[in-house]
């Protein structure tokens, strides 16, 4: 992978963001420091006798809400739990299972070339008048392919724009805005949904006990984000960024690609692979439809209450996406020649697990942070007291969620990992909002809006240096500040439009996904 060239120190707010962010430890060690701070806070809270009334549990002896007191993490029980339950704490971290299962399939789709070829074919056939929105849309959908969208689509967009007589950097900017700024926008749930809702599930269970996350719980919302963000990226690219860039000057190019031809047709093998992959997707969808509505309805609980009948279907979606990616990638790879036999398939699945090595390390420390937060009872105490405080302010629901969007966007400037930030915020935010009548799905949706909007302006975003290199291929003097300034209008546009979408969604009380609403019934308990 190309490395960023040396850049002069940045001044102003971007320079301060870069310096502060670079001073932060790696997210793994950030969680370790947070765990140490949590231990100290739990000791102080225990000595100060912090407590709260449990919102859902009744003390049978008194008939009133059970009192929950802060517990020191250095108590005998918690020390024993830390060392004895360490394997269980790690392996029972909900995002871990969700992500590993989905990535087993997605890794095959990526390594077989399905994702890259699908993006190339889609962009190549884009009408020139609709080139910008088409590139942005492919970027947002391309997030299903994880990193492939950055390394395939973004440089390709520059080539396609150049071939259309437009400034290549404008194409790179539009693709980067769609892929990274629209990180959570998509037409289908995918890997990110599995990751975030796993963390949401763990956060709910720290206070309210057993809870099953629905990874399609933001489906309608993220689909709406896609169509809201598209005109924003289109307008910013065509009306603001490209006029600012001016006419493309080849004399200012660095090592601009000359051998790539975006009009080159896909090979017969690639075309056949895409057709077979499409048939595989249809087959999986048909299979899930049969399981849901066919004889026996195994994915419907006929004996459950009406609102819980589809719970098995929602729980099966992780396996459904695994199978969809796996079979589509296998079908494409077999036709395109990337998969010769079953050994190649197994090797690709193993490679996907290798790519998750860093995530496994991060998940280990995040799992213990979330678990220890629950053991200390601080999550419940902060959630209850925070809910009482916010309830006393009388703020409308849309204002609370708008604040979460803005906090997420600000925090994203310094901590790039979506999962790391949500693992930090969710244990307090999710239960607190539930006590105010807002669903876990709505809390997750608000976080996602803020998390994506500032991805494209922080130098700490892991692909920021790579995007800079892509721009410098076409304009050698394009620096870090140039990229940040180019992407700032996109960031502001996506943040404002995302805020308006969130506020409007809450005010209209629209469903966030199948079986997921904005509001829930507040857990009720008898107070003394």
Short mmCIF file of C-alpha atoms in Angstrom, two decimals:
data_model
loop_
_atom_site.label_atom_id
_atom_site.label_comp_id
_atom_site.label_asym_id
_atom_site.label_seq_id
_atom_site.Cartn_x
_atom_site.Cartn_y
_atom_site.Cartn_z
CA UNK A 1 0.00 0.00 0.00
CA UNK A 2 1.37 3.45 -0.81
CA UNK A 3 2.56 5.54 2.09
CA UNK A 4 1.88 9.21 2.55
CA UNK A 5 4.65 11.57 1.62
CA UNK A 6 6.10 13.88 4.24
CA UNK A 7 3.88 16.90 4.84
CA UNK A 8 4.69 20.15 6.64
CA UNK A 9 3.05 20.57 10.06
CA UNK A 10 -0.49 21.84 9.75
CA UNK A 11 -1.67 25.02 11.46
CA UNK A 12 -5.07 26.06 12.74
CA UNK A 13 -7.81 23.74 13.94
CA UNK A 14 -6.81 20.88 11.62
CA UNK A 15 -3.28 21.05 12.95
CA UNK A 16 -4.51 20.94 16.54
CA UNK A 17 -6.77 17.99 15.77
CA UNK A 18 -3.86 16.17 14.16
CA UNK A 19 -1.51 16.83 17.09
CA UNK A 20 -4.04 15.92 19.79
CA UNK A 21 -5.14 12.82 17.94
CA UNK A 22 -1.60 11.64 17.31
CA UNK A 23 -0.89 12.03 21.01
CA UNK A 24 -3.64 9.55 21.87
CA UNK A 25 -2.56 5.93 22.36
CA UNK A 26 -3.62 3.12 20.06
CA UNK A 27 -7.29 2.21 20.74
CA UNK A 28 -6.15 -1.03 22.38
CA UNK A 29 -4.09 0.84 24.96
CA UNK A 30 -6.74 3.55 25.17
CA UNK A 31 -9.12 0.91 26.52
CA UNK A 32 -6.45 -0.36 28.91
CA UNK A 33 -6.05 3.15 30.34
CA UNK A 34 -9.83 3.47 30.52
CA UNK A 35 -10.00 0.19 32.47
CA UNK A 36 -7.45 1.52 34.96
CA UNK A 37 -9.44 4.73 35.30
CA UNK A 38 -12.61 2.69 35.74
CA UNK A 39 -11.01 0.72 38.59
CA UNK A 40 -10.08 3.95 40.38
CA UNK A 41 -13.55 5.43 39.80
CA UNK A 42 -15.22 2.27 41.10
CA UNK A 43 -13.21 2.50 44.34
CA UNK A 44 -14.17 6.15 44.82
CA UNK A 45 -17.82 5.43 44.01
CA UNK A 46 -17.90 2.51 46.43
CA UNK A 47 -16.43 4.58 49.26
CA UNK A 48 -18.84 7.42 48.48
CA UNK A 49 -21.73 4.94 48.46
CA UNK A 50 -23.07 5.91 45.05
CA UNK A 51 -26.33 4.12 44.36
CA UNK A 52 -29.49 4.11 42.26
CA UNK A 53 -32.85 2.35 42.19
CA UNK A 54 -32.96 -0.40 39.60
CA UNK A 55 -35.52 0.57 36.93
CA UNK A 56 -36.93 -2.93 36.39
CA UNK A 57 -36.24 -5.09 39.47
CA UNK A 58 -38.30 -5.17 42.67
CA UNK A 59 -36.98 -6.07 46.12
CA UNK A 60 -39.41 -8.76 47.31
CA UNK A 61 -38.73 -7.98 50.96
CA UNK A 62 -39.68 -4.30 50.72
CA UNK A 63 -41.84 -4.25 47.60
CA UNK A 64 -39.84 -1.34 46.27
CA UNK A 65 -37.20 -0.95 43.57
CA UNK A 66 -34.01 -2.81 44.32
CA UNK A 67 -31.14 -0.54 45.34
CA UNK A 68 -28.01 -0.88 43.23
CA UNK A 69 -24.81 0.30 44.90
CA UNK A 70 -21.46 0.98 43.27
CA UNK A 71 -19.03 -1.91 43.70
CA UNK A 72 -15.26 -1.67 43.77
CA UNK A 73 -13.56 -3.59 40.98
CA UNK A 74 -10.90 -4.55 43.51
CA UNK A 75 -13.41 -6.41 45.64
CA UNK A 76 -12.77 -10.12 46.07
CA UNK A 77 -15.70 -11.14 43.91
CA UNK A 78 -14.73 -8.87 41.03
CA UNK A 79 -11.06 -9.86 41.13
CA UNK A 80 -12.05 -13.52 41.05
CA UNK A 81 -14.53 -12.84 38.22
CA UNK A 82 -11.87 -11.04 36.18
CA UNK A 83 -9.37 -13.92 36.21
CA UNK A 84 -11.73 -16.90 36.30
CA UNK A 85 -14.17 -15.62 33.67
CA UNK A 86 -11.64 -14.04 31.31
CA UNK A 87 -12.20 -16.56 28.46
CA UNK A 88 -15.97 -16.28 28.84
CA UNK A 89 -15.85 -12.47 29.01
CA UNK A 90 -13.98 -12.42 25.71
CA UNK A 91 -15.85 -15.10 23.80
CA UNK A 92 -19.28 -13.91 24.98
CA UNK A 93 -18.64 -10.37 23.71
CA UNK A 94 -21.56 -10.13 21.28
CA UNK A 95 -19.86 -8.22 18.43
CA UNK A 96 -17.17 -10.88 18.24
CA UNK A 97 -19.45 -13.68 17.08
CA UNK A 98 -21.45 -11.44 14.77
CA UNK A 99 -18.40 -10.02 13.00
CA UNK A 100 -16.52 -13.31 12.71
CA UNK A 101 -19.50 -15.07 11.12
CA UNK A 102 -20.28 -12.32 8.62
CA UNK A 103 -16.61 -11.83 7.70
CA UNK A 104 -16.15 -15.55 6.94
CA UNK A 105 -18.47 -14.97 4.00
CA UNK A 106 -17.51 -11.40 3.15
CA UNK A 107 -13.83 -12.39 3.03
CA UNK A 108 -14.58 -14.81 0.20
CA UNK A 109 -16.57 -12.19 -1.71
CA UNK A 110 -13.70 -9.71 -1.35
CA UNK A 111 -10.80 -12.07 -2.11
CA UNK A 112 -12.49 -13.69 -5.07
CA UNK A 113 -12.68 -10.26 -6.71
CA UNK A 114 -16.48 -10.01 -6.61
CA UNK A 115 -16.61 -6.69 -4.77
CA UNK A 116 -13.90 -5.05 -6.87
CA UNK A 117 -15.32 -6.23 -10.19
CA UNK A 118 -18.85 -5.23 -9.23
CA UNK A 119 -17.67 -1.71 -8.37
CA UNK A 120 -15.60 -1.43 -11.56
CA UNK A 121 -18.49 -2.58 -13.70
CA UNK A 122 -20.97 -0.27 -11.99
CA UNK A 123 -18.81 2.87 -12.28
CA UNK A 124 -17.71 2.11 -15.83
CA UNK A 125 -21.30 2.05 -17.07
CA UNK A 126 -22.30 5.23 -15.24
CA UNK A 127 -23.86 7.86 -17.57
CA UNK A 128 -21.51 10.85 -17.70
CA UNK A 129 -24.31 13.23 -16.70
CA UNK A 130 -24.89 11.12 -13.57
CA UNK A 131 -21.27 10.25 -12.90
CA UNK A 132 -21.01 12.00 -9.52
CA UNK A 133 -24.10 10.50 -7.84
CA UNK A 134 -23.30 7.10 -9.34
CA UNK A 135 -19.78 7.13 -7.87
CA UNK A 136 -21.14 8.27 -4.49
CA UNK A 137 -23.84 5.59 -4.49
CA UNK A 138 -21.35 2.83 -5.35
CA UNK A 139 -19.13 4.15 -2.57
CA UNK A 140 -21.88 3.89 0.03
CA UNK A 141 -23.00 0.45 -1.11
CA UNK A 142 -19.33 -0.52 -1.37
CA UNK A 143 -19.07 -0.30 2.41
CA UNK A 144 -20.45 -3.83 2.38
CA UNK A 145 -17.02 -4.69 0.97
CA UNK A 146 -15.20 -3.04 3.88
CA UNK A 147 -11.72 -1.88 2.78
CA UNK A 148 -12.22 -2.81 -0.87
CA UNK A 149 -14.16 0.38 -1.53
CA UNK A 150 -11.17 2.51 -0.49
CA UNK A 151 -8.52 0.66 -2.47
CA UNK A 152 -10.61 -0.09 -5.58
CA UNK A 153 -13.30 2.54 -6.04
CA UNK A 154 -11.53 5.71 -4.88
CA UNK A 155 -8.58 5.56 -7.31
CA UNK A 156 -10.86 4.25 -10.07
CA UNK A 157 -13.14 7.27 -9.65
CA UNK A 158 -10.21 9.57 -10.45
CA UNK A 159 -9.51 7.64 -13.64
CA UNK A 160 -13.16 7.64 -14.70
CA UNK A 161 -13.55 11.38 -14.08
CA UNK A 162 -10.37 12.05 -16.07
CA UNK A 163 -11.65 9.97 -18.98
CA UNK A 164 -14.90 11.99 -18.88
CA UNK A 165 -12.95 15.24 -19.19
CA UNK A 166 -13.46 16.18 -15.56
CA UNK A 167 -10.98 16.88 -12.77
CA UNK A 168 -9.75 13.53 -11.37
CA UNK A 169 -9.42 14.88 -7.82
CA UNK A 170 -13.16 15.72 -7.88
CA UNK A 171 -13.86 12.07 -8.64
CA UNK A 172 -11.61 10.94 -5.79
CA UNK A 173 -13.33 13.39 -3.43
CA UNK A 174 -16.83 12.20 -4.42
CA UNK A 175 -15.85 8.55 -3.97
CA UNK A 176 -14.16 9.26 -0.63
CA UNK A 177 -17.21 11.21 0.57
CA UNK A 178 -19.53 8.34 -0.38
CA UNK A 179 -17.32 5.58 1.01
CA UNK A 180 -16.16 7.24 4.23
CA UNK A 181 -18.52 10.16 4.88
CA UNK A 182 -21.46 7.92 4.05
CA UNK A 183 -19.90 5.10 6.05
CA UNK A 184 -23.20 4.04 7.66
CA UNK A 185 -25.46 4.77 4.69
CA UNK A 186 -26.41 1.73 2.66
CA UNK A 187 -29.28 -0.04 0.98
CA UNK A 188 -28.68 -3.24 2.94
CA UNK A 189 -27.47 -4.07 6.45
CA UNK A 190 -24.01 -5.60 6.54
CA UNK A 191 -20.83 -6.02 8.55
CA UNK A 192 -21.07 -2.66 10.30
CA UNK A 193 -24.60 -3.44 11.50
CA UNK A 194 -23.41 -6.73 12.97
CA UNK A 195 -20.53 -4.97 14.72
CA UNK A 196 -22.44 -2.01 16.17
CA UNK A 197 -25.56 -3.91 17.20
CA UNK A 198 -23.41 -6.47 18.96
CA UNK A 199 -22.04 -3.65 21.11
CA UNK A 200 -25.55 -2.25 21.58
CA UNK A 201 -26.75 -5.66 22.76
CA UNK A 202 -23.96 -5.88 25.31
CA UNK A 203 -24.74 -2.35 26.53
CA UNK A 204 -28.43 -3.14 27.08
CA UNK A 205 -27.61 -6.30 28.99
CA UNK A 206 -25.42 -4.45 31.50
CA UNK A 207 -28.62 -2.92 32.92
CA UNK A 208 -31.69 -4.75 31.64
CA UNK A 209 -30.53 -8.35 31.39
CA UNK A 210 -30.94 -10.61 28.37
CA UNK A 211 -31.55 -8.76 25.11
CA UNK A 212 -31.31 -9.88 21.49
CA UNK A 213 -30.14 -7.31 18.98
CA UNK A 214 -31.78 -7.04 15.58
CA UNK A 215 -29.03 -6.25 13.06
CA UNK A 216 -31.70 -5.04 10.64
CA UNK A 217 -32.85 -2.53 13.26
CA UNK A 218 -31.47 0.44 11.28
CA UNK A 219 -32.27 -0.86 7.79
CA UNK A 220 -34.89 1.76 6.84
CA UNK A 221 -32.86 4.54 8.44
CA UNK A 222 -29.57 3.78 6.67
CA UNK A 223 -31.42 3.36 3.36
CA UNK A 224 -32.93 6.82 3.86
CA UNK A 225 -29.45 8.16 4.68
CA UNK A 226 -28.28 6.88 1.31
CA UNK A 227 -30.86 8.91 -0.60
CA UNK A 228 -30.40 11.98 1.62
CA UNK A 229 -26.61 11.95 1.27
CA UNK A 230 -26.59 11.41 -2.50
CA UNK A 231 -27.81 14.90 -3.51
CA UNK A 232 -25.54 16.47 -0.88
CA UNK A 233 -22.43 14.81 -2.33
CA UNK A 234 -23.62 15.55 -5.86
CA UNK A 235 -24.14 19.26 -5.13
CA UNK A 236 -20.88 19.71 -3.23
CA UNK A 237 -18.84 17.94 -5.92
CA UNK A 238 -20.32 19.62 -8.99
CA UNK A 239 -21.09 23.08 -7.59
CA UNK A 240 -18.36 23.64 -5.02
CA UNK A 241 -15.34 21.32 -5.28
CA UNK A 242 -14.89 20.95 -9.04
CA UNK A 243 -15.22 24.70 -9.79
CA UNK A 244 -12.70 25.35 -6.99
CA UNK A 245 -10.25 22.86 -8.50
CA UNK A 246 -10.57 24.43 -11.95
CA UNK A 247 -9.51 22.73 -15.15
CA UNK A 248 -7.24 19.74 -14.78
CA UNK A 249 -3.61 20.56 -15.65
CA UNK A 250 -1.55 17.48 -16.60
CA UNK A 251 1.63 19.49 -16.01
CA UNK A 252 0.88 19.50 -12.26
CA UNK A 253 0.44 15.73 -12.11
CA UNK A 254 2.65 13.47 -10.08
CA UNK A 255 2.67 9.90 -11.35
CA UNK A 256 -0.80 10.00 -12.89
CA UNK A 257 -1.92 6.58 -14.15
CA UNK A 258 -1.68 6.32 -17.92
CA UNK A 259 -2.15 2.64 -18.60
CA UNK A 260 -5.54 2.19 -16.95
CA UNK A 261 -8.51 2.38 -19.26
CA UNK A 262 -11.84 2.75 -17.47
CA UNK A 263 -13.71 2.04 -20.71
CA UNK A 264 -12.13 -1.39 -21.01
CA UNK A 265 -14.89 -3.98 -20.92
CA UNK A 266 -15.11 -6.66 -18.28
CA UNK A 267 -13.75 -10.01 -19.40
CA UNK A 268 -16.23 -12.77 -20.32
CA UNK A 269 -15.19 -14.66 -17.20
CA UNK A 270 -15.87 -11.63 -15.01
CA UNK A 271 -19.26 -11.08 -16.63
CA UNK A 272 -20.18 -14.71 -16.12
CA UNK A 273 -19.02 -14.50 -12.51
CA UNK A 274 -21.22 -11.47 -11.82
CA UNK A 275 -24.25 -13.22 -13.31
CA UNK A 276 -23.67 -16.34 -11.22
CA UNK A 277 -23.10 -14.22 -8.11
CA UNK A 278 -26.44 -12.49 -8.75
CA UNK A 279 -28.15 -15.86 -9.04
CA UNK A 280 -26.54 -16.96 -5.78
CA UNK A 281 -27.87 -13.84 -4.04
CA UNK A 282 -31.37 -14.53 -5.37
CA UNK A 283 -31.12 -18.15 -4.23
CA UNK A 284 -30.22 -17.13 -0.66
CA UNK A 285 -33.05 -14.58 -0.58
CA UNK A 286 -35.47 -17.22 -1.87
CA UNK A 287 -34.24 -19.70 0.76
CA UNK A 288 -34.79 -17.22 3.59
CA UNK A 289 -38.23 -16.37 2.22
CA UNK A 290 -39.09 -20.08 2.24
CA UNK A 291 -37.81 -20.46 5.82
CA UNK A 292 -39.93 -17.49 6.86
CA UNK A 293 -43.19 -18.16 5.02
CA UNK A 294 -42.91 -21.79 3.93
CA UNK A 295 -44.22 -24.91 5.67
CA UNK A 296 -43.39 -24.96 9.35
CA UNK A 297 -42.15 -21.32 9.25
CA UNK A 298 -38.92 -22.10 11.14
CA UNK A 299 -37.97 -18.42 11.24
CA UNK A 300 -41.27 -17.34 12.77
CA UNK A 301 -42.24 -18.07 16.37
CA UNK A 302 -45.94 -18.77 15.98
CA UNK A 303 -46.47 -19.01 19.75
CA UNK A 304 -44.90 -15.67 20.61
CA UNK A 305 -46.66 -12.33 20.98
CA UNK A 306 -47.25 -10.40 17.71
CA UNK A 307 -44.28 -8.07 18.26
CA UNK A 308 -41.93 -11.01 18.96
CA UNK A 309 -43.03 -13.44 16.24
CA UNK A 310 -40.24 -12.40 13.86
CA UNK A 311 -37.46 -12.58 16.47
CA UNK A 312 -35.99 -15.83 14.99
CA UNK A 313 -35.91 -14.16 11.56
CA UNK A 314 -33.96 -11.17 12.90
CA UNK A 315 -31.60 -13.46 14.77
CA UNK A 316 -30.95 -15.44 11.58
CA UNK A 317 -29.82 -12.43 9.55
CA UNK A 318 -26.19 -12.78 10.64
CA UNK A 319 -26.14 -16.31 9.23
CA UNK A 320 -28.07 -15.08 6.20
CA UNK A 321 -25.47 -12.47 5.30
CA UNK A 322 -22.70 -15.01 5.88
CA UNK A 323 -24.29 -17.40 3.42
CA UNK A 324 -25.11 -14.66 0.91
CA UNK A 325 -21.54 -13.33 0.77
CA UNK A 326 -20.03 -16.82 0.81
CA UNK A 327 -22.09 -18.27 -2.04
CA UNK A 328 -21.95 -15.11 -4.16
CA UNK A 329 -18.17 -14.90 -3.76
CA UNK A 330 -17.76 -18.62 -4.46
CA UNK A 331 -19.93 -18.43 -7.59
CA UNK A 332 -18.03 -15.42 -8.90
CA UNK A 333 -14.61 -16.82 -8.04
CA UNK A 334 -15.34 -20.16 -9.71
CA UNK A 335 -16.43 -18.49 -12.96
CA UNK A 336 -13.67 -15.86 -12.94
CA UNK A 337 -10.92 -18.37 -12.15
CA UNK A 338 -10.06 -16.99 -8.72
CA UNK A 339 -11.30 -20.17 -6.99
CA UNK A 340 -10.03 -23.43 -8.49
CA UNK A 341 -11.25 -25.83 -5.81
CA UNK A 342 -12.49 -26.01 -2.26
CA UNK A 343 -8.97 -25.44 -0.91
CA UNK A 344 -8.94 -21.94 -2.40
CA UNK A 345 -12.28 -21.26 -0.75
CA UNK A 346 -10.99 -22.35 2.66
CA UNK A 347 -7.82 -20.29 2.15
CA UNK A 348 -9.90 -17.17 1.46
CA UNK A 349 -11.97 -17.73 4.59
CA UNK A 350 -8.80 -18.18 6.61
CA UNK A 351 -7.40 -14.99 5.08
CA UNK A 352 -10.46 -13.09 6.22
CA UNK A 353 -9.79 -14.23 9.77
CA UNK A 354 -6.15 -13.09 9.47
CA UNK A 355 -7.38 -9.61 8.56
CA UNK A 356 -9.35 -9.55 11.79
CA UNK A 357 -6.28 -10.12 13.97
CA UNK A 358 -6.16 -6.51 15.14
CA UNK A 359 -9.90 -6.47 15.70
CA UNK A 360 -9.59 -9.55 17.95
CA UNK A 361 -7.03 -7.75 20.11
CA UNK A 362 -9.25 -4.66 20.29
CA UNK A 363 -12.32 -6.79 21.05
CA UNK A 364 -10.47 -8.48 23.94
CA UNK A 365 -9.84 -5.22 25.81
CA UNK A 366 -13.20 -3.67 24.79
CA UNK A 367 -15.02 -6.76 26.06
CA UNK A 368 -13.39 -6.42 29.45
CA UNK A 369 -14.07 -2.68 29.62
CA UNK A 370 -17.77 -3.23 28.92
CA UNK A 371 -17.98 -6.19 31.31
CA UNK A 372 -16.16 -4.42 34.14
CA UNK A 373 -18.36 -1.38 33.65
CA UNK A 374 -21.30 -3.66 34.36
CA UNK A 375 -19.65 -5.36 37.35
CA UNK A 376 -19.04 -1.99 39.02
CA UNK A 377 -22.73 -1.02 38.59
CA UNK A 378 -21.51 2.39 37.41
CA UNK A 379 -23.26 1.96 34.08
CA UNK A 380 -26.64 1.55 35.73
CA UNK A 381 -26.04 4.35 38.24
CA UNK A 382 -24.91 6.81 35.58
CA UNK A 383 -27.74 5.79 33.25
CA UNK A 384 -30.44 6.21 35.92
CA UNK A 385 -29.08 9.50 37.27
CA UNK A 386 -28.36 10.78 33.78
CA UNK A 387 -31.89 9.92 32.68
CA UNK A 388 -33.31 11.69 35.75
CA UNK A 389 -31.22 14.78 34.99
CA UNK A 390 -32.14 14.89 31.31
CA UNK A 391 -35.77 14.16 32.12
CA UNK A 392 -35.76 17.10 34.51
CA UNK A 393 -34.51 19.39 31.73
CA UNK A 394 -37.58 18.53 29.69
CA UNK A 395 -35.65 18.35 26.43
CA UNK A 396 -37.53 16.80 23.52
CA UNK A 397 -36.29 13.48 22.18
CA UNK A 398 -35.00 15.01 18.95
CA UNK A 399 -32.76 17.41 20.89
CA UNK A 400 -31.20 14.58 22.91
CA UNK A 401 -30.45 12.58 19.77
CA UNK A 402 -29.10 15.63 17.95
CA UNK A 403 -26.68 16.09 20.85
CA UNK A 404 -25.53 12.47 20.47
CA UNK A 405 -24.92 13.06 16.75
CA UNK A 406 -22.74 16.10 17.50
CA UNK A 407 -20.80 14.39 20.32
CA UNK A 408 -20.13 11.37 18.09
CA UNK A 409 -18.93 13.63 15.27
CA UNK A 410 -16.58 15.50 17.62
CA UNK A 411 -15.18 12.33 19.21
CA UNK A 412 -14.63 10.86 15.75
CA UNK A 413 -12.01 13.55 15.06
CA UNK A 414 -9.77 11.96 17.68
CA UNK A 415 -10.73 8.27 17.78
CA UNK A 416 -11.27 6.81 14.31
CA UNK A 417 -12.51 3.32 15.11
CA UNK A 418 -16.31 3.13 14.94
CA UNK A 419 -16.42 0.09 17.22
CA UNK A 420 -14.02 1.58 19.77
CA UNK A 421 -16.08 4.76 20.12
CA UNK A 422 -19.38 2.90 20.39
CA UNK A 423 -17.95 0.45 22.94
CA UNK A 424 -16.98 3.52 24.97
CA UNK A 425 -20.28 5.42 24.62
CA UNK A 426 -22.91 2.68 24.45
CA UNK A 427 -22.76 1.33 28.05
CA UNK A 428 -24.03 4.69 29.33
CA UNK A 429 -25.92 6.18 26.39
CA UNK A 430 -28.05 3.18 25.43
CA UNK A 431 -29.51 2.38 28.90
CA UNK A 432 -29.91 6.09 29.67
CA UNK A 433 -31.93 6.70 26.51
CA UNK A 434 -33.98 3.56 27.15
CA UNK A 435 -34.96 5.00 30.54
CA UNK A 436 -36.17 8.07 28.63
CA UNK A 437 -38.23 5.94 26.26
CA UNK A 438 -35.83 5.87 23.29
CA UNK A 439 -34.98 2.51 21.74
CA UNK A 440 -31.49 0.99 21.48
CA UNK A 441 -31.92 1.06 17.69
CA UNK A 442 -32.50 4.83 17.75
CA UNK A 443 -29.44 5.42 19.93
CA UNK A 444 -27.36 3.36 17.49
CA UNK A 445 -28.74 5.25 14.50
CA UNK A 446 -27.90 8.65 16.00
CA UNK A 447 -24.38 7.52 16.77
CA UNK A 448 -23.89 6.33 13.19
CA UNK A 449 -24.85 9.71 11.73
CA UNK A 450 -22.18 11.52 13.72
CA UNK A 451 -19.56 8.81 13.31
CA UNK A 452 -19.46 9.03 9.52
CA UNK A 453 -19.72 12.76 8.92
CA UNK A 454 -16.25 13.71 10.20
CA UNK A 455 -14.40 10.65 8.91
CA UNK A 456 -13.32 12.57 5.83
CA UNK A 457 -11.69 15.56 7.53
CA UNK A 458 -9.58 13.99 10.25
CA UNK A 459 -5.98 13.07 9.39
CA UNK A 460 -6.32 10.25 11.93
CA UNK A 461 -8.66 8.29 9.67
CA UNK A 462 -6.60 5.25 8.66
CA UNK A 463 -7.16 5.71 4.91
CA UNK A 464 -6.61 9.48 4.92
CA UNK A 465 -2.91 9.17 3.92
CA UNK A 466 -3.81 6.72 1.14
CA UNK A 467 -6.45 9.09 -0.27
CA UNK A 468 -3.82 11.83 -0.20
CA UNK A 469 -1.52 9.66 -2.30
CA UNK A 470 -4.30 9.06 -4.83
CA UNK A 471 -4.81 12.83 -5.15
CA UNK A 472 -1.08 13.48 -5.49
CA UNK A 473 -0.93 11.15 -8.49
CA UNK A 474 -2.99 13.75 -10.35
CA UNK A 475 -1.80 16.91 -8.58
CA UNK A 476 1.69 16.63 -7.10
CA UNK A 477 1.40 19.68 -4.81
CA UNK A 478 -1.85 18.46 -3.22
CA UNK A 479 -1.11 18.43 0.52
CA UNK A 480 -2.77 17.26 3.71
CA UNK A 481 -4.40 20.65 4.22
CA UNK A 482 -5.63 20.60 0.61
CA UNK A 483 -7.38 17.28 1.18
CA UNK A 484 -8.92 18.41 4.48
CA UNK A 485 -10.14 21.67 2.92
CA UNK A 486 -11.57 19.77 -0.07
CA UNK A 487 -13.49 17.37 2.15
CA UNK A 488 -14.72 19.94 4.71
CA UNK A 489 -17.80 21.02 2.67
CA UNK A 490 -18.80 17.37 2.31
CA UNK A 491 -18.40 16.85 6.06
CA UNK A 492 -20.53 19.85 6.95
CA UNK A 493 -23.16 18.93 4.37
CA UNK A 494 -23.40 15.34 5.56
CA UNK A 495 -23.49 16.37 9.21
CA UNK A 496 -26.27 18.93 8.71
CA UNK A 497 -28.35 16.66 6.46
CA UNK A 498 -27.83 13.74 8.86
CA UNK A 499 -28.94 15.89 11.78
CA UNK A 500 -32.07 16.98 9.93
CA UNK A 501 -32.80 13.37 9.00
CA UNK A 502 -32.44 12.27 12.63
CA UNK A 503 -34.64 15.07 13.96
CA UNK A 504 -37.29 14.49 11.30
CA UNK A 505 -37.27 10.74 11.87
CA UNK A 506 -37.87 11.16 15.58
CA UNK A 507 -40.56 13.81 15.18
CA UNK A 508 -42.42 11.65 12.64
CA UNK A 509 -41.83 8.51 14.73
CA UNK A 510 -40.93 6.43 11.68
CA UNK A 511 -39.84 2.77 12.00
CA UNK A 512 -36.05 2.41 11.93
CA UNK A 513 -36.15 -1.10 10.53
CA UNK A 514 -38.35 -4.20 10.62
CA UNK A 515 -39.51 -4.56 14.20
CA UNK A 516 -37.56 -1.49 15.38
CA UNK A 517 -39.16 1.80 16.43
CA UNK A 518 -37.89 5.13 17.71
CA UNK A 519 -39.66 4.92 21.06
CA UNK A 520 -40.10 2.11 23.58
CA UNK A 521 -42.06 1.73 26.77
CA UNK A 522 -40.00 3.03 29.66
CA UNK A 523 -39.08 0.20 32.08
CA UNK A 524 -41.33 0.64 35.09
CA UNK A 525 -40.60 -0.26 38.70
CA UNK A 526 -42.16 0.75 42.01
CA UNK A 527 -40.17 3.55 43.61
CA UNK A 528 -40.04 3.87 47.41
#
